[in-house]
CSV table of C-alpha atoms and ligand atoms in Angstrom, one decimal:
chain,number,residue,atom,x,y,z
A,1,MET,CA,142.7,-2.3,74.7
A,2,LEU,CA,145.4,-0.2,76.4
A,3,GLY,CA,148.3,-2.2,77.3
A,4,LEU,CA,147.0,-5.7,76.7
A,5,GLN,CA,149.6,-6.1,74.0
A,6,ASP,CA,152.6,-4.8,76.0
A,7,ARG,CA,151.9,-6.5,79.1
A,8,THR,CA,153.3,-9.9,78.0
A,9,GLN,CA,153.5,-11.1,81.5
A,10,ALA,CA,150.1,-10.2,82.6
A,11,VAL,CA,147.2,-12.7,82.5
A,12,ILE,CA,145.2,-12.8,79.2
A,13,PRO,CA,141.7,-12.2,80.5
A,14,ILE,CA,138.7,-14.3,79.4
A,15,SER,CA,136.6,-11.1,78.5
A,16,HIS,CA,137.6,-7.4,78.1
A,17,VAL,CA,135.4,-4.3,78.0
A,18,GLU,CA,136.6,-1.4,76.0
A,19,VAL,CA,135.2,2.1,76.6
A,20,ASP,CA,136.4,4.4,74.0
A,21,ALA,CA,136.8,8.3,74.2
A,22,ALA,CA,133.5,8.7,72.1
A,23,THR,CA,131.5,6.6,74.7
A,24,GLU,CA,133.1,8.6,77.5
A,25,GLU,CA,132.0,11.7,75.8
A,26,LEU,CA,128.2,10.4,75.3
A,27,VAL,CA,128.1,9.3,78.9
A,28,LEU,CA,129.3,12.6,80.0
A,29,SER,CA,126.8,14.4,77.8
A,30,VAL,CA,124.0,12.3,79.3
A,31,LEU,CA,125.3,13.2,82.7
A,32,ARG,CA,125.4,16.8,82.0
A,33,SER,CA,121.8,16.7,80.5
A,34,GLY,CA,120.6,15.7,83.8
A,35,ARG,CA,118.1,13.2,82.2
A,36,LEU,CA,119.6,9.8,83.4
A,37,ALA,CA,116.6,7.5,83.3
A,38,GLN,CA,114.8,6.1,80.2
A,39,GLY,CA,114.7,8.7,77.4
A,40,PRO,CA,116.1,9.4,74.0
A,41,VAL,CA,119.4,7.4,74.3
A,42,VAL,CA,117.3,4.1,75.3
A,43,GLU,CA,115.4,4.7,72.0
A,44,GLN,CA,118.6,5.1,70.1
A,45,PHE,CA,119.7,1.7,71.8
A,46,GLU,CA,116.6,0.1,70.8
A,47,ALA,CA,117.0,1.3,67.2
A,48,CYS,CA,120.5,-0.3,67.1
A,49,CYS,CA,118.9,-3.6,68.4
A,50,ARG,CA,116.3,-3.5,65.6
A,51,GLU,CA,119.1,-2.9,63.2
A,52,MET,CA,121.3,-5.8,64.6
A,53,THR,CA,118.4,-8.3,64.3
A,54,GLY,CA,116.1,-7.0,61.7
A,55,ALA,CA,113.3,-7.2,64.2
A,56,ARG,CA,110.3,-4.8,64.0
A,57,HIS,CA,110.4,-4.1,67.7
A,58,ALA,CA,113.1,-3.9,70.4
A,59,VAL,CA,112.3,-3.2,74.1
A,60,ALA,CA,115.1,-2.4,76.3
A,61,VAL,CA,115.1,-3.5,79.9
A,62,ASN,CA,117.4,-3.3,83.0
A,63,ASN,CA,119.1,-6.8,82.4
A,64,GLY,CA,118.9,-10.1,80.4
A,65,THR,CA,117.1,-12.0,83.1
A,66,THR,CA,114.2,-9.5,83.2
A,67,ALA,CA,114.0,-9.6,79.5
A,68,LEU,CA,113.4,-13.5,79.7
A,69,GLU,CA,110.8,-13.0,82.5
A,70,LEU,CA,108.9,-10.3,80.7
A,71,ALA,CA,109.1,-12.2,77.3
A,72,LEU,CA,107.4,-15.2,79.1
A,73,GLU,CA,104.8,-12.8,80.9
A,74,ALA,CA,104.0,-11.0,77.6
A,75,LEU,CA,103.3,-14.3,75.9
A,76,GLY,CA,101.0,-15.2,78.9
A,77,VAL,CA,103.0,-18.2,80.0
A,78,GLY,CA,102.3,-18.9,83.7
A,79,PRO,CA,101.1,-21.4,86.4
A,80,GLY,CA,100.1,-24.7,84.9
A,81,ASP,CA,102.1,-24.1,81.7
A,82,GLU,CA,105.4,-25.9,80.8
A,83,VAL,CA,108.3,-24.5,79.0
A,84,VAL,CA,111.0,-26.8,77.3
A,85,THR,CA,114.4,-25.7,77.6
A,86,THR,CA,117.9,-26.9,77.5
A,87,PRO,CA,119.9,-28.2,80.7
A,88,PHE,CA,123.2,-26.7,79.4
A,89,THR,CA,122.7,-23.0,80.2
A,90,PHE,CA,123.2,-20.3,82.8
A,91,ALA,CA,120.6,-20.3,85.7
A,92,ALA,CA,118.9,-17.2,84.5
A,93,THR,CA,117.1,-19.3,81.8
A,94,LEU,CA,115.8,-21.7,84.3
A,95,ASN,CA,115.1,-18.8,87.0
A,96,ALA,CA,113.0,-17.0,84.6
A,97,ILE,CA,110.7,-20.1,83.7
A,98,ILE,CA,110.4,-20.8,87.5
A,99,HIS,CA,109.4,-17.3,88.4
A,100,SER,CA,106.8,-17.1,85.6
A,101,GLY,CA,105.0,-19.8,87.6
A,102,ALA,CA,105.5,-22.4,84.8
A,103,THR,CA,107.2,-25.7,85.1
A,104,ALA,CA,110.7,-26.3,83.5
A,105,THR,CA,111.3,-29.4,81.3
A,106,PHE,CA,114.3,-30.4,79.5
A,107,ALA,CA,115.5,-31.7,76.3
A,108,ASP,CA,119.3,-32.7,76.1
A,109,VAL,CA,121.9,-31.0,73.9
A,110,THR,CA,123.6,-32.1,70.7
A,111,ASP,CA,127.4,-32.0,70.5
A,112,ASP,CA,127.1,-28.4,69.3
A,113,PHE,CA,126.1,-27.6,73.0
A,114,THR,CA,122.5,-26.4,71.9
A,115,ILE,CA,119.2,-28.1,72.4
A,116,ASP,CA,118.6,-31.2,70.3
A,117,PRO,CA,115.7,-30.9,68.0
A,118,ALA,CA,115.4,-34.7,68.1
A,119,GLY,CA,114.9,-34.6,71.8
A,120,VAL,CA,112.3,-31.9,72.2
A,121,GLU,CA,109.3,-34.1,71.3
A,122,ALA,CA,109.9,-36.4,74.3
A,123,ALA,CA,109.7,-33.3,76.7
A,124,LEU,CA,106.3,-32.3,75.3
A,125,THR,CA,103.0,-32.7,77.0
A,126,ASP,CA,99.6,-31.3,76.6
A,127,ARG,CA,100.7,-28.4,79.0
A,128,THR,CA,103.7,-27.3,77.1
A,129,ARG,CA,103.3,-23.7,76.0
A,130,ALA,CA,106.7,-22.5,74.9
A,131,LEU,CA,110.1,-23.5,73.8
A,132,MET,CA,113.2,-21.7,75.1
A,133,PRO,CA,116.3,-22.5,73.2
A,134,VAL,CA,119.7,-21.0,74.3
A,135,HIS,CA,122.2,-20.0,71.7
A,136,LEU,CA,125.0,-21.2,73.9
A,137,TYR,CA,128.4,-19.5,73.5
A,138,GLY,CA,127.1,-17.5,70.7
A,139,LEU,CA,126.1,-20.5,68.4
A,140,PRO,CA,122.4,-20.4,67.3
A,141,ALA,CA,120.3,-23.5,68.3
A,142,ASP,CA,119.1,-25.4,65.2
A,143,MET,CA,116.1,-23.1,64.6
A,144,ASP,CA,115.6,-24.3,61.1
A,145,ALA,CA,114.4,-27.6,62.8
A,146,LEU,CA,113.2,-26.2,66.0
A,147,THR,CA,110.8,-23.3,64.7
A,148,PRO,CA,108.7,-25.3,62.2
A,149,TRP,CA,108.4,-28.0,65.0
A,150,ALA,CA,107.3,-25.5,67.6
A,151,ARG,CA,104.8,-23.8,65.0
A,152,ARG,CA,103.3,-27.3,64.2
A,153,ARG,CA,102.9,-27.9,67.8
A,154,GLY,CA,101.3,-24.5,68.5
A,155,LEU,CA,104.2,-23.4,70.9
A,156,ARG,CA,105.5,-19.9,71.3
A,157,ILE,CA,109.4,-19.6,71.1
A,158,VAL,CA,111.6,-17.5,73.4
A,159,GLU,CA,115.2,-17.6,72.1
A,160,ASP,CA,117.7,-16.9,74.9
A,161,ALA,CA,120.1,-15.0,72.7
A,162,ALA,CA,121.9,-13.5,75.8
A,163,GLN,CA,125.3,-14.6,74.3
A,164,ALA,CA,124.6,-14.3,70.7
A,165,HIS,CA,124.4,-10.7,69.4
A,166,GLY,CA,124.6,-10.7,65.7
A,167,ALA,CA,124.8,-14.6,65.3
A,168,MET,CA,123.2,-15.7,62.1
A,169,ILE,CA,120.9,-18.6,60.9
A,170,GLY,CA,121.3,-18.7,57.2
A,171,SER,CA,121.2,-15.2,56.0
A,172,ARG,CA,119.0,-13.9,59.0
A,173,PRO,CA,120.3,-12.7,62.2
A,174,VAL,CA,119.1,-14.3,65.4
A,175,GLY,CA,116.2,-12.5,67.2
A,176,THR,CA,113.1,-12.8,64.8
A,177,GLU,CA,111.9,-16.4,65.3
A,178,ASP,CA,109.1,-15.2,67.6
A,179,VAL,CA,110.5,-13.4,70.7
A,180,ALA,CA,114.0,-13.2,71.6
A,181,THR,CA,116.1,-11.7,74.4
A,182,PHE,CA,119.6,-10.4,74.7
A,183,SER,CA,121.8,-9.5,77.6
A,184,PHE,CA,124.3,-6.7,77.9
A,185,TYR,CA,125.9,-7.8,81.2
A,186,ALA,CA,129.6,-6.8,81.6
A,187,THR,CA,131.0,-10.0,79.9
A,188,LYS,CA,128.7,-10.2,76.9
A,189,ASN,CA,129.7,-9.4,73.2
A,190,ILE,CA,128.1,-5.8,73.6
A,191,SER,CA,127.9,-4.6,77.3
A,192,THR,CA,126.5,-1.9,79.3
A,193,GLY,CA,127.4,-3.5,82.7
A,194,GLU,CA,123.8,-4.6,83.2
A,195,GLY,CA,121.3,-4.5,80.4
A,196,GLY,CA,118.8,-6.5,78.3
A,197,VAL,CA,116.6,-6.4,75.3
A,198,ILE,CA,113.7,-8.1,73.9
A,199,THR,CA,113.1,-8.2,70.2
A,200,THR,CA,110.1,-9.3,68.2
A,201,ASP,CA,108.1,-8.9,65.0
A,202,ASP,CA,104.9,-9.4,67.0
A,203,ASP,CA,103.1,-6.0,67.6
A,204,GLU,CA,100.9,-7.2,70.2
A,205,VAL,CA,103.7,-8.8,72.2
A,206,ALA,CA,105.9,-5.6,72.0
A,207,ASP,CA,103.0,-3.5,73.1
A,208,GLN,CA,102.6,-5.7,76.1
A,209,LEU,CA,106.3,-5.5,76.8
A,210,ARG,CA,106.4,-1.8,76.9
A,211,ILE,CA,103.4,-1.6,79.3
A,212,LEU,CA,105.1,-4.4,81.6
A,213,ARG,CA,108.4,-2.7,81.9
A,214,ASN,CA,106.8,0.6,83.0
A,215,GLN,CA,104.3,-0.4,85.9
A,216,GLY,CA,101.7,-1.7,83.6
A,217,MET,CA,101.1,2.0,82.3
A,218,ARG,CA,99.8,2.5,78.7
A,219,ALA,CA,99.7,6.3,79.4
A,220,ARG,CA,100.7,8.2,82.5
A,221,TYR,CA,98.8,6.8,85.6
A,222,GLU,CA,96.6,4.6,83.2
A,223,TYR,CA,97.4,1.1,84.6
A,224,VAL,CA,96.2,-1.8,82.4
A,225,VAL,CA,98.1,-4.5,84.1
A,226,PRO,CA,100.2,-4.9,87.3
A,227,GLY,CA,103.5,-4.3,85.7
A,228,ARG,CA,107.0,-3.7,86.9
A,229,ASN,CA,109.8,-1.2,86.8
A,230,ALA,CA,112.1,-2.9,84.3
A,231,ARG,CA,113.4,0.3,82.5
A,232,MET,CA,116.9,0.9,81.3
A,233,LEU,CA,118.6,4.1,82.1
A,234,ASP,CA,119.8,6.6,79.3
A,235,VAL,CA,123.3,6.8,80.9
A,236,ILE,CA,123.6,3.0,80.7
A,237,ALA,CA,122.3,2.8,77.0
A,238,ALA,CA,124.9,5.3,76.2
A,239,LEU,CA,127.6,2.8,76.8
A,240,ALA,CA,126.4,0.5,74.1
A,241,ILE,CA,125.9,3.2,71.3
A,242,GLY,CA,129.7,3.1,70.4
A,243,GLN,CA,129.9,-0.7,70.6
A,244,PHE,CA,127.0,-0.9,68.1
A,245,ALA,CA,128.8,1.3,65.7
A,246,ARG,CA,131.9,-1.0,66.0
A,247,ARG,CA,129.9,-4.2,66.1
A,248,THR,CA,130.6,-5.5,62.6
A,249,VAL,CA,134.4,-4.9,63.2
A,250,MET,CA,134.4,-6.5,66.6
A,251,GLN,CA,132.3,-9.5,65.3
A,252,THR,CA,134.8,-10.1,62.4
A,253,THR,CA,137.7,-10.0,64.8
A,254,ARG,CA,135.9,-12.7,67.1
A,255,CYS,CA,135.5,-14.9,64.0
A,256,THR,CA,139.2,-14.4,62.9
A,257,HIS,CA,140.3,-15.3,66.4
A,258,ALA,CA,138.1,-18.4,66.4
A,259,GLU,CA,139.5,-19.4,62.9
A,260,PHE,CA,143.1,-18.9,64.3
A,261,LEU,CA,142.4,-21.1,67.4
A,262,GLY,CA,140.7,-23.7,65.2
A,263,GLU,CA,143.9,-24.1,63.1
A,264,ALA,CA,146.4,-23.7,65.8
A,265,LEU,CA,144.8,-26.4,68.0
A,266,ALA,CA,143.7,-29.0,65.4
A,267,GLY,CA,144.8,-32.6,65.8
A,268,ILE,CA,145.5,-32.6,69.5
A,269,GLY,CA,144.3,-35.9,71.0
A,270,GLY,CA,141.3,-35.8,73.2
A,271,LEU,CA,140.7,-32.1,72.4
A,272,VAL,CA,137.3,-31.3,70.6
A,273,LEU,CA,137.2,-28.1,69.0
A,274,PRO,CA,133.9,-26.1,68.5
A,275,ALA,CA,132.3,-26.1,65.0
A,276,GLU,CA,129.6,-24.1,63.2
A,277,PRO,CA,126.9,-26.6,61.8
A,278,PRO,CA,126.1,-25.7,58.2
A,279,GLY,CA,124.0,-22.6,57.9
A,280,ARG,CA,124.6,-21.4,61.4
A,281,ALA,CA,127.2,-18.5,62.3
A,282,SER,CA,128.2,-18.1,65.8
A,283,ALA,CA,128.8,-14.7,67.5
A,284,TRP,CA,131.8,-16.5,69.1
A,285,HIS,CA,130.8,-15.3,72.6
A,286,GLN,CA,133.1,-18.1,73.9
A,287,TYR,CA,135.5,-20.4,72.1
A,288,THR,CA,134.6,-23.6,74.0
A,289,VAL,CA,136.5,-26.8,73.7
A,290,ARG,CA,135.9,-30.1,75.1
A,291,VAL,CA,138.8,-32.1,77.1
A,292,THR,CA,137.7,-35.8,76.8
A,293,SER,CA,139.1,-38.8,78.6
A,294,ASP,CA,141.4,-39.3,75.7
A,295,ALA,CA,143.3,-36.1,76.6
A,296,ARG,CA,146.7,-36.2,78.5
A,297,VAL,CA,145.1,-34.4,81.4
A,298,ASP,CA,141.7,-33.5,82.5
A,299,ARG,CA,139.9,-30.4,82.1
A,300,ASP,CA,140.5,-28.8,85.5
A,301,THR,CA,144.2,-29.7,85.2
A,302,LEU,CA,144.4,-28.0,81.7
A,303,ALA,CA,142.7,-24.9,83.2
A,304,ALA,CA,145.2,-24.8,86.1
A,305,GLU,CA,148.2,-25.1,83.9
A,306,LEU,CA,146.9,-22.4,81.4
A,307,MET,CA,146.4,-20.1,84.3
A,308,LYS,CA,150.1,-20.7,85.5
A,309,ALA,CA,151.0,-19.9,82.0
A,310,GLY,CA,149.0,-16.6,82.0
A,311,VAL,CA,145.9,-17.6,80.2
A,312,ALA,CA,142.4,-17.3,81.9
A,313,THR,CA,139.9,-19.7,81.0
A,314,GLY,CA,136.3,-20.3,82.0
A,315,VAL,CA,133.9,-23.3,82.7
A,316,TYR,CA,130.6,-22.6,81.4
A,317,TYR,CA,128.9,-24.4,83.1
A,318,PRO,CA,130.3,-26.8,85.6
A,319,ARG,CA,127.1,-28.8,86.0
A,320,ALA,CA,123.7,-29.2,84.1
A,321,VAL,CA,121.5,-26.3,85.2
A,322,TYR,CA,119.0,-28.5,87.1
A,323,ASP,CA,121.9,-30.3,89.0
A,324,TYR,CA,121.6,-28.3,92.3
A,325,ASP,CA,119.5,-29.1,95.3
A,326,CYS,CA,117.4,-26.0,94.9
A,327,TYR,CA,116.4,-27.0,91.5
A,328,ARG,CA,116.3,-30.9,92.1
A,329,SER,CA,113.9,-30.4,95.0
A,330,HIS,CA,111.7,-27.8,93.2
A,331,PRO,CA,108.2,-28.8,92.4
A,332,ARG,CA,108.2,-26.9,89.1
A,333,VAL,CA,111.5,-28.4,87.7
A,334,ARG,CA,110.8,-31.7,86.0
A,335,ILE,CA,114.3,-33.4,85.3
A,336,SER,CA,114.8,-35.9,82.6
A,337,ASP,CA,117.9,-37.8,81.5
A,338,CYS,CA,120.3,-35.5,79.8
A,339,PRO,CA,123.6,-37.5,79.8
A,340,ARG,CA,125.4,-35.2,77.2
A,341,ALA,CA,124.8,-32.1,79.1
A,342,GLU,CA,126.0,-33.7,82.2
A,343,ARG,CA,129.1,-35.1,80.5
A,344,PHE,CA,129.8,-31.8,78.8
A,345,ALA,CA,129.8,-29.9,82.0
A,346,THR,CA,132.9,-32.1,83.1
A,347,GLU,CA,134.6,-31.4,79.7
A,348,VAL,CA,134.1,-27.8,78.6
A,349,LEU,CA,136.7,-25.1,78.8
A,350,SER,CA,136.3,-21.7,77.2
A,351,LEU,CA,139.5,-20.0,75.9
A,352,PRO,CA,139.8,-16.2,75.5
A,353,VAL,CA,138.4,-15.2,71.9
A,354,HIS,CA,137.5,-11.5,72.5
A,355,PRO,CA,138.3,-8.8,70.1
A,356,ALA,CA,141.0,-7.2,72.3
A,357,LEU,CA,143.4,-10.2,72.0
A,358,SER,CA,146.5,-9.6,69.9
A,359,GLN,CA,148.1,-11.8,67.6
A,360,SER,CA,150.7,-12.8,70.3
A,361,ASP,CA,148.1,-13.2,72.9
A,362,LEU,CA,146.5,-15.7,70.5
A,363,GLU,CA,149.9,-17.5,69.8
A,364,ARG,CA,150.4,-17.6,73.6
A,365,ILE,CA,147.1,-19.2,74.1
A,366,ALA,CA,147.5,-21.9,71.5
A,367,ALA,CA,151.2,-22.7,72.5
A,368,ALA,CA,150.2,-23.0,76.2
A,369,VAL,CA,147.3,-25.5,75.3
A,370,ARG,CA,149.8,-27.5,73.0
A,371,ARG,CA,152.3,-27.6,75.7
A,372,VAL,CA,150.0,-29.2,78.2
A,373,LEU,CA,148.2,-31.5,75.7
A,374,ALA,CA,150.2,-32.4,72.9
B,401,PLP,C1,124.0,-13.8,80.7
B,401,PLP,C2,122.8,-14.6,80.5
B,401,PLP,C3,121.6,-14.4,80.9
B,401,PLP,C4,121.2,-13.3,81.8
B,401,PLP,O1,121.5,-12.0,81.6
B,401,PLP,P1,121.8,-11.0,82.7
B,401,PLP,O2,121.8,-9.7,81.9
B,401,PLP,O3,123.0,-11.3,83.4
B,401,PLP,O4,120.6,-10.9,83.5
B,401,PLP,C5,120.7,-15.4,80.4
B,401,PLP,N1,120.9,-16.4,79.7
B,401,PLP,C6,122.2,-16.6,79.6
B,401,PLP,C7,122.5,-17.8,78.5
B,401,PLP,C8,123.2,-15.9,79.7
B,401,PLP,O5,124.5,-16.2,79.3
């Protein structure tokens, strides 16, 4: 937070990591303990993840992509299987499916940027084993529609909640539909630089995950499957403990910032603001607007003008995830028409919404957008 408010001429960043004094102390104490690898602090981290989600189990791993890969592996998803996912996501979602040996298929998104429950049926074949929705920008996908559908079809669910720490579906936090994964990468709502966790209520899946992350060992040198080394470090887990303690405050601040932007940016022609559908509360990982063809300038011009005004923005993501040669030509990527995702990729722009913004930062962001578009 240091100096963000004072440096009025500095660029307002799109994300900001704050390491407080208590965190420095905790990291130092882990360093001094000489026990750097997975141990008691990772257990503490997992307890925080259980508390955040209400899940029975949380299994910490080295990053969010590994979390997705192990989730699929623990569910037995592999060659010959298909996984339905969204075309509007980070490459990690798709890479995890491909590396499992399964084939990725897609259902388009709705205008809330998450997978369309009305579109998943068309992506289904008799090989479909799992549904992988993404809670993009922190907004939960419509799980009240998707979960009953998946159960009826006998599909497992892997929620990609990398961006959605503490997001809510009705009165329950995301992370317990079936198996869910979170990322603690440097830009996420809670960050350890690199880090991930899988949450689930399923005892067998959790048991499998703990074995898989540790070379397939149930006990020392008792190998039961060919596993991997996907463990988190104690010294890394220590970075998150203080953030979990401040989580509710940080989350409320993100919501307040989103509310401010919603009011300050209302009524600008061609600017579509993000909304939370009834019963779904966003973690506001990003505040993502759409700049449509009705706007005074296009998305990329707005982004360039905002940068000149000292406001950093982000484009997540500039293309549908399958729209790259390496995926278009991949034998295990089955592309279907996703016109909404492809259009949104040309229209989306994320504005800073993180908890380190000051009131004057927020006013500068809103004024700069108005100056260009209104
Ligand atoms: C960040 C992210 C991931 C991957 O997480 P890493 O920790 O960077 O491996 C997966 N899916 C989505 C949607 C993400 O935003």
